[in-house]
Amino acid sequence: MDVLVQALVMGIVQGLTEFLPVSSSGHLIVVPYLLGWHDPFIDSLAFSVMLHMATLVALLVYFRTEWLRLVPAGLAALRDRSFRGDPDRRLAWLLLVATIPAVIFGVLLNDVIEREFRTPERVALTLVIGAAILWLADRIGRHLRELDGVTFPMAFGIGVAQAFALVPGISRSGISISAGLFAGLTREAAARFSFLMATPVIAGAGGWEALKLIRGEAGVDVSIGPLLVGMAAALIAGLAAIEITLRYLRTHNVTVFVVYRIALAAVVFVAWLNLWDRTV
């Protein structure tokens, strides 16, 4: 199949699944596997990095008003070491606290996880595990706290949970939304905190992968046309996914995402058992 079409599809997949609680890293593994795609550029580090940068731009665009308040507020709190009475200062520091575990675990475990968990059958298993966690969190959670009810221990706990999203199939948004639900947040508040928290995490992960590119680990020559198509698709799909998720969770539970994850895992297992021909 034409690499431009593959880039378009993978960009849409990345943009949607980065913010829907269904695992973007898992989809970037299983979608080419299920469709029988083996293009070196689509599998390359360069393409993956730029798709993540596109979703970072989607976050910055969507939450631009919040970040234009949070960044100055956080710097002000750093200067005078106080955030009392200012919700923006407090939220900025909550997000910083939530980011710390992802940084620590990312540095320590990223290479091991990249080596051990990037196979379709293991992604299928973690898709089911993530679905069970999300379903349980939604059932147990009290759904009472809004964003201003997040405490520093809660933020750190959500950040620890987010670190497990290094495993493909778990889902960064899925596991952090689950942690927020377990802590008693409303579904929308859990998603909003998850998305805000994702901004520094995706930026850090993208920067880390970009260093590999600078060191010459891209693996293939960069094709500008497919790269731009994939990035544009990821940006547009990412903006849509943020809006859809926040709007949907205001009035609905997470059952549709749980069912989708389990259905996708079943499809991957069927393919893994060689029950249909995936050659293209």
CSV table of C-alpha atoms in Angstrom, one decimal:
chain,number,residue,atom,x,y,z
A,1,MET,CA,0.0,0.0,0.0
A,2,ASP,CA,1.2,3.5,-0.7
A,3,VAL,CA,3.2,5.0,2.1
A,4,LEU,CA,1.2,8.2,2.0
A,5,VAL,CA,-2.0,6.3,2.8
A,6,GLN,CA,-0.2,4.4,5.6
A,7,ALA,CA,1.1,7.6,7.0
A,8,LEU,CA,-2.4,9.1,6.9
A,9,VAL,CA,-4.0,6.1,8.7
A,10,MET,CA,-1.2,5.9,11.3
A,11,GLY,CA,-1.5,9.7,12.0
A,12,ILE,CA,-5.2,9.4,12.6
A,13,VAL,CA,-4.6,6.3,14.8
A,14,GLN,CA,-2.0,8.1,16.9
A,15,GLY,CA,-4.1,11.3,17.2
A,16,LEU,CA,-7.2,9.5,18.3
A,17,THR,CA,-5.7,6.8,20.6
A,18,GLU,CA,-3.3,9.2,22.4
A,19,PHE,CA,-6.3,10.7,24.1
A,20,LEU,CA,-9.0,8.1,24.0
A,21,PRO,CA,-8.2,5.6,26.8
A,22,VAL,CA,-7.3,2.7,24.4
A,23,SER,CA,-3.5,3.0,24.1
A,24,SER,CA,-1.7,4.8,21.3
A,25,SER,CA,1.5,2.8,21.7
A,26,GLY,CA,-0.5,-0.5,21.5
A,27,HIS,CA,-2.3,0.7,18.4
A,28,LEU,CA,0.9,1.7,16.6
A,29,ILE,CA,2.0,-1.9,17.1
A,30,VAL,CA,-1.1,-3.8,16.3
A,31,VAL,CA,-2.6,-1.8,13.5
A,32,PRO,CA,0.4,-2.4,11.1
A,33,TYR,CA,0.4,-6.0,12.3
A,34,LEU,CA,-3.2,-6.6,11.5
A,35,LEU,CA,-3.0,-4.8,8.2
A,36,GLY,CA,0.2,-6.6,7.1
A,37,TRP,CA,2.1,-3.3,6.7
A,38,HIS,CA,5.9,-3.6,6.8
A,39,ASP,CA,7.1,-0.2,5.4
A,40,PRO,CA,10.4,0.7,7.1
A,41,PHE,CA,9.5,4.4,7.3
A,42,ILE,CA,6.1,3.8,9.0
A,43,ASP,CA,8.0,1.6,11.6
A,44,SER,CA,10.8,4.1,12.0
A,45,LEU,CA,11.8,6.1,15.1
A,46,ALA,CA,11.6,9.3,13.1
A,47,PHE,CA,8.0,8.8,12.2
A,48,SER,CA,7.0,7.9,15.7
A,49,VAL,CA,8.7,10.9,17.2
A,50,MET,CA,7.0,13.3,14.8
A,51,LEU,CA,3.6,11.8,15.4
A,52,HIS,CA,4.1,12.3,19.1
A,53,MET,CA,5.2,15.9,18.5
A,54,ALA,CA,2.0,16.5,16.6
A,55,THR,CA,-0.1,15.2,19.5
A,56,LEU,CA,1.9,17.5,21.8
A,57,VAL,CA,0.9,20.4,19.6
A,58,ALA,CA,-2.7,19.3,19.8
A,59,LEU,CA,-2.5,19.5,23.6
A,60,LEU,CA,-0.9,22.9,23.6
A,61,VAL,CA,-3.5,24.3,21.1
A,62,TYR,CA,-6.5,22.8,23.0
A,63,PHE,CA,-5.4,23.8,26.4
A,64,ARG,CA,-3.6,27.0,25.4
A,65,THR,CA,-5.7,29.2,27.7
A,66,GLU,CA,-4.8,27.0,30.7
A,67,TRP,CA,-1.1,26.8,29.9
A,68,LEU,CA,-0.9,30.6,29.4
A,69,ARG,CA,-2.1,30.8,33.0
A,70,LEU,CA,-0.3,27.8,34.5
A,71,VAL,CA,3.2,28.5,33.3
A,72,PRO,CA,3.5,32.0,34.7
A,73,ALA,CA,1.7,30.9,37.9
A,74,GLY,CA,4.1,28.0,38.4
A,75,LEU,CA,7.1,30.3,37.9
A,76,ALA,CA,5.7,32.8,40.3
A,77,ALA,CA,5.2,30.1,42.9
A,78,LEU,CA,8.8,29.0,42.4
A,79,ARG,CA,10.0,32.5,42.9
A,80,ASP,CA,8.2,33.2,46.2
A,81,ARG,CA,7.6,29.6,47.2
A,82,SER,CA,3.9,30.1,47.8
A,83,PHE,CA,0.7,28.9,46.1
A,84,ARG,CA,-1.9,29.4,48.8
A,85,GLY,CA,-5.0,31.2,47.5
A,86,ASP,CA,-4.1,30.8,43.9
A,87,PRO,CA,-5.6,27.8,42.1
A,88,ASP,CA,-3.4,28.2,39.0
A,89,ARG,CA,-0.2,28.1,41.1
A,90,ARG,CA,-1.5,25.0,43.0
A,91,LEU,CA,-2.5,23.2,39.8
A,92,ALA,CA,0.8,24.0,38.2
A,93,TRP,CA,2.6,22.3,41.1
A,94,LEU,CA,0.2,19.4,41.2
A,95,LEU,CA,1.1,18.7,37.5
A,96,LEU,CA,4.8,19.0,38.3
A,97,VAL,CA,4.4,16.4,41.2
A,98,ALA,CA,2.4,14.1,38.9
A,99,THR,CA,5.1,14.3,36.2
A,100,ILE,CA,8.0,13.2,38.5
A,101,PRO,CA,7.2,9.4,38.6
A,102,ALA,CA,6.9,9.2,34.8
A,103,VAL,CA,10.3,10.8,34.4
A,104,ILE,CA,11.9,8.4,36.9
A,105,PHE,CA,10.4,5.3,35.6
A,106,GLY,CA,10.8,6.4,32.0
A,107,VAL,CA,14.6,6.7,32.4
A,108,LEU,CA,14.9,3.5,34.4
A,109,LEU,CA,12.6,1.1,32.5
A,110,ASN,CA,12.0,2.5,28.9
A,111,ASP,CA,14.6,0.3,27.2
A,112,VAL,CA,13.5,-2.9,29.1
A,113,ILE,CA,9.9,-2.3,28.2
A,114,GLU,CA,10.8,-1.5,24.5
A,115,ARG,CA,12.6,-4.8,24.4
A,116,GLU,CA,10.1,-7.1,26.2
A,117,PHE,CA,6.6,-5.8,25.5
A,118,ARG,CA,6.4,-4.7,21.9
A,119,THR,CA,4.8,-7.8,20.5
A,120,PRO,CA,1.2,-8.0,19.3
A,121,GLU,CA,0.2,-10.9,21.6
A,122,ARG,CA,1.5,-9.0,24.7
A,123,VAL,CA,-0.2,-5.9,23.6
A,124,ALA,CA,-3.5,-7.9,23.4
A,125,LEU,CA,-3.0,-9.1,26.9
A,126,THR,CA,-2.3,-5.6,28.3
A,127,LEU,CA,-5.3,-4.2,26.4
A,128,VAL,CA,-7.4,-6.6,28.5
A,129,ILE,CA,-5.6,-5.7,31.7
A,130,GLY,CA,-6.1,-2.0,31.1
A,131,ALA,CA,-9.8,-2.6,30.2
A,132,ALA,CA,-10.3,-4.4,33.6
A,133,ILE,CA,-8.6,-1.6,35.5
A,134,LEU,CA,-10.6,1.1,33.7
A,135,TRP,CA,-13.9,-0.8,34.3
A,136,LEU,CA,-13.1,-1.4,38.0
A,137,ALA,CA,-12.1,2.3,38.6
A,138,ASP,CA,-15.4,3.5,37.0
A,139,ARG,CA,-17.4,1.1,39.1
A,140,ILE,CA,-15.6,1.8,42.4
A,141,GLY,CA,-15.0,5.6,42.0
A,142,ARG,CA,-17.3,8.0,43.8
A,143,HIS,CA,-17.2,10.6,41.0
A,144,LEU,CA,-17.5,13.5,43.4
A,145,ARG,CA,-14.3,15.5,43.2
A,146,GLU,CA,-13.7,18.2,40.6
A,147,LEU,CA,-10.3,19.3,39.4
A,148,ASP,CA,-9.9,21.7,42.3
A,149,GLY,CA,-10.2,18.7,44.7
A,150,VAL,CA,-7.0,17.1,43.6
A,151,THR,CA,-4.5,16.9,46.4
A,152,PHE,CA,-0.7,16.5,46.2
A,153,PRO,CA,-0.8,12.8,47.3
A,154,MET,CA,-3.5,12.2,44.7
A,155,ALA,CA,-1.4,13.9,42.0
A,156,PHE,CA,1.6,11.8,42.9
A,157,GLY,CA,-0.4,8.6,42.9
A,158,ILE,CA,-1.9,9.4,39.4
A,159,GLY,CA,1.6,10.1,38.2
A,160,VAL,CA,2.8,6.7,39.5
A,161,ALA,CA,-0.1,5.1,37.7
A,162,GLN,CA,0.8,7.0,34.5
A,163,ALA,CA,4.3,5.4,34.6
A,164,PHE,CA,2.7,2.0,33.9
A,165,ALA,CA,1.7,3.4,30.5
A,166,LEU,CA,5.2,2.7,29.4
A,167,VAL,CA,3.9,-0.8,28.7
A,168,PRO,CA,2.2,-0.8,25.3
A,169,GLY,CA,-1.5,-1.6,25.6
A,170,ILE,CA,-2.0,-0.1,29.1
A,171,SER,CA,-2.7,3.5,27.8
A,172,ARG,CA,-1.4,6.6,29.3
A,173,SER,CA,-4.8,8.3,29.3
A,174,GLY,CA,-6.5,5.1,30.3
A,175,ILE,CA,-4.4,4.4,33.4
A,176,SER,CA,-4.2,8.0,34.6
A,177,ILE,CA,-8.0,8.4,34.1
A,178,SER,CA,-8.5,5.2,36.1
A,179,ALA,CA,-6.2,6.5,38.9
A,180,GLY,CA,-8.2,9.7,39.0
A,181,LEU,CA,-11.5,7.7,39.2
A,182,PHE,CA,-10.1,5.6,42.0
A,183,ALA,CA,-9.3,8.8,43.8
A,184,GLY,CA,-12.9,10.0,43.6
A,185,LEU,CA,-12.6,12.4,40.7
A,186,THR,CA,-15.5,12.9,38.2
A,187,ARG,CA,-14.9,11.3,34.9
A,188,GLU,CA,-14.4,14.7,33.1
A,189,ALA,CA,-12.1,16.0,35.9
A,190,ALA,CA,-10.0,12.8,35.7
A,191,ALA,CA,-9.7,13.1,31.9
A,192,ARG,CA,-8.8,16.8,32.1
A,193,PHE,CA,-6.1,16.3,34.7
A,194,SER,CA,-4.8,13.4,32.6
A,195,PHE,CA,-4.6,15.5,29.5
A,196,LEU,CA,-2.9,18.4,31.3
A,197,MET,CA,-0.5,16.0,32.9
A,198,ALA,CA,0.3,14.5,29.5
A,199,THR,CA,1.7,17.7,28.1
A,200,PRO,CA,5.1,17.7,29.9
A,201,VAL,CA,5.2,13.9,29.7
A,202,ILE,CA,4.8,13.8,25.9
A,203,ALA,CA,7.2,16.6,25.6
A,204,GLY,CA,9.8,14.8,27.6
A,205,ALA,CA,9.3,11.5,25.9
A,206,GLY,CA,9.4,13.2,22.5
A,207,GLY,CA,12.6,15.0,23.4
A,208,TRP,CA,14.2,11.8,24.6
A,209,GLU,CA,13.4,10.1,21.3
A,210,ALA,CA,14.6,13.1,19.4
A,211,LEU,CA,18.0,12.7,21.0
A,212,LYS,CA,18.1,9.3,19.4
A,213,LEU,CA,17.4,10.9,16.0
A,214,ILE,CA,20.2,13.3,16.5
A,215,ARG,CA,22.5,10.4,17.3
A,216,GLY,CA,21.6,8.9,13.9
A,217,GLU,CA,19.3,6.1,15.2
A,218,ALA,CA,16.4,7.0,12.8
A,219,GLY,CA,16.9,3.8,10.9
A,220,VAL,CA,15.6,5.1,7.5
A,221,ASP,CA,15.8,8.2,5.5
A,222,VAL,CA,13.0,10.7,6.4
A,223,SER,CA,10.4,11.1,3.7
A,224,ILE,CA,9.0,14.6,4.0
A,225,GLY,CA,5.7,14.0,2.2
A,226,PRO,CA,4.5,11.1,4.4
A,227,LEU,CA,5.9,12.7,7.5
A,228,LEU,CA,3.8,15.9,7.0
A,229,VAL,CA,0.7,13.9,6.1
A,230,GLY,CA,1.0,11.8,9.3
A,231,MET,CA,1.7,14.8,11.5
A,232,ALA,CA,-1.3,16.8,10.1
A,233,ALA,CA,-3.5,13.8,10.6
A,234,ALA,CA,-2.3,13.2,14.1
A,235,LEU,CA,-2.8,16.9,15.0
A,236,ILE,CA,-6.4,17.1,13.7
A,237,ALA,CA,-7.4,13.7,15.1
A,238,GLY,CA,-5.8,14.6,18.4
A,239,LEU,CA,-7.8,17.8,18.7
A,240,ALA,CA,-10.9,15.9,17.9
A,241,ALA,CA,-10.1,13.1,20.4
A,242,ILE,CA,-9.6,15.6,23.3
A,243,GLU,CA,-12.9,17.3,22.7
A,244,ILE,CA,-14.8,14.0,22.1
A,245,THR,CA,-13.4,12.4,25.3
A,246,LEU,CA,-14.1,15.4,27.6
A,247,ARG,CA,-17.6,15.9,26.1
A,248,TYR,CA,-18.4,12.2,26.2
A,249,LEU,CA,-17.3,11.6,29.8
A,250,ARG,CA,-19.4,14.5,31.1
A,251,THR,CA,-22.5,12.3,30.7
A,252,HIS,CA,-21.3,8.7,30.0
A,253,ASN,CA,-19.4,6.0,31.7
A,254,VAL,CA,-16.3,4.3,30.2
A,255,THR,CA,-18.0,1.0,29.1
A,256,VAL,CA,-17.6,1.8,25.4
A,257,PHE,CA,-13.8,2.0,25.8
A,258,VAL,CA,-13.7,-1.2,27.9
A,259,VAL,CA,-15.6,-3.1,25.2
A,260,TYR,CA,-13.5,-1.7,22.4
A,261,ARG,CA,-10.2,-2.7,24.1
A,262,ILE,CA,-11.4,-6.3,24.7
A,263,ALA,CA,-12.7,-6.6,21.2
A,264,LEU,CA,-9.4,-5.4,19.7
A,265,ALA,CA,-7.5,-7.8,21.9
A,266,ALA,CA,-9.7,-10.6,20.6
A,267,VAL,CA,-9.0,-9.6,17.0
A,268,VAL,CA,-5.2,-9.5,17.7
A,269,PHE,CA,-5.3,-13.0,19.3
A,270,VAL,CA,-7.2,-14.4,16.3
A,271,ALA,CA,-4.6,-12.9,14.0
A,272,TRP,CA,-1.8,-14.2,16.2
A,273,LEU,CA,-3.2,-17.7,15.9
A,274,ASN,CA,-3.0,-17.3,12.1
A,275,LEU,CA,-6.7,-17.7,11.6
A,276,TRP,CA,-6.7,-15.3,8.6
A,277,ASP,CA,-4.3,-14.1,6.0
A,278,ARG,CA,-2.9,-10.6,6.8
A,279,THR,CA,-0.5,-10.3,3.8
A,280,VAL,CA,-1.0,-7.2,1.7
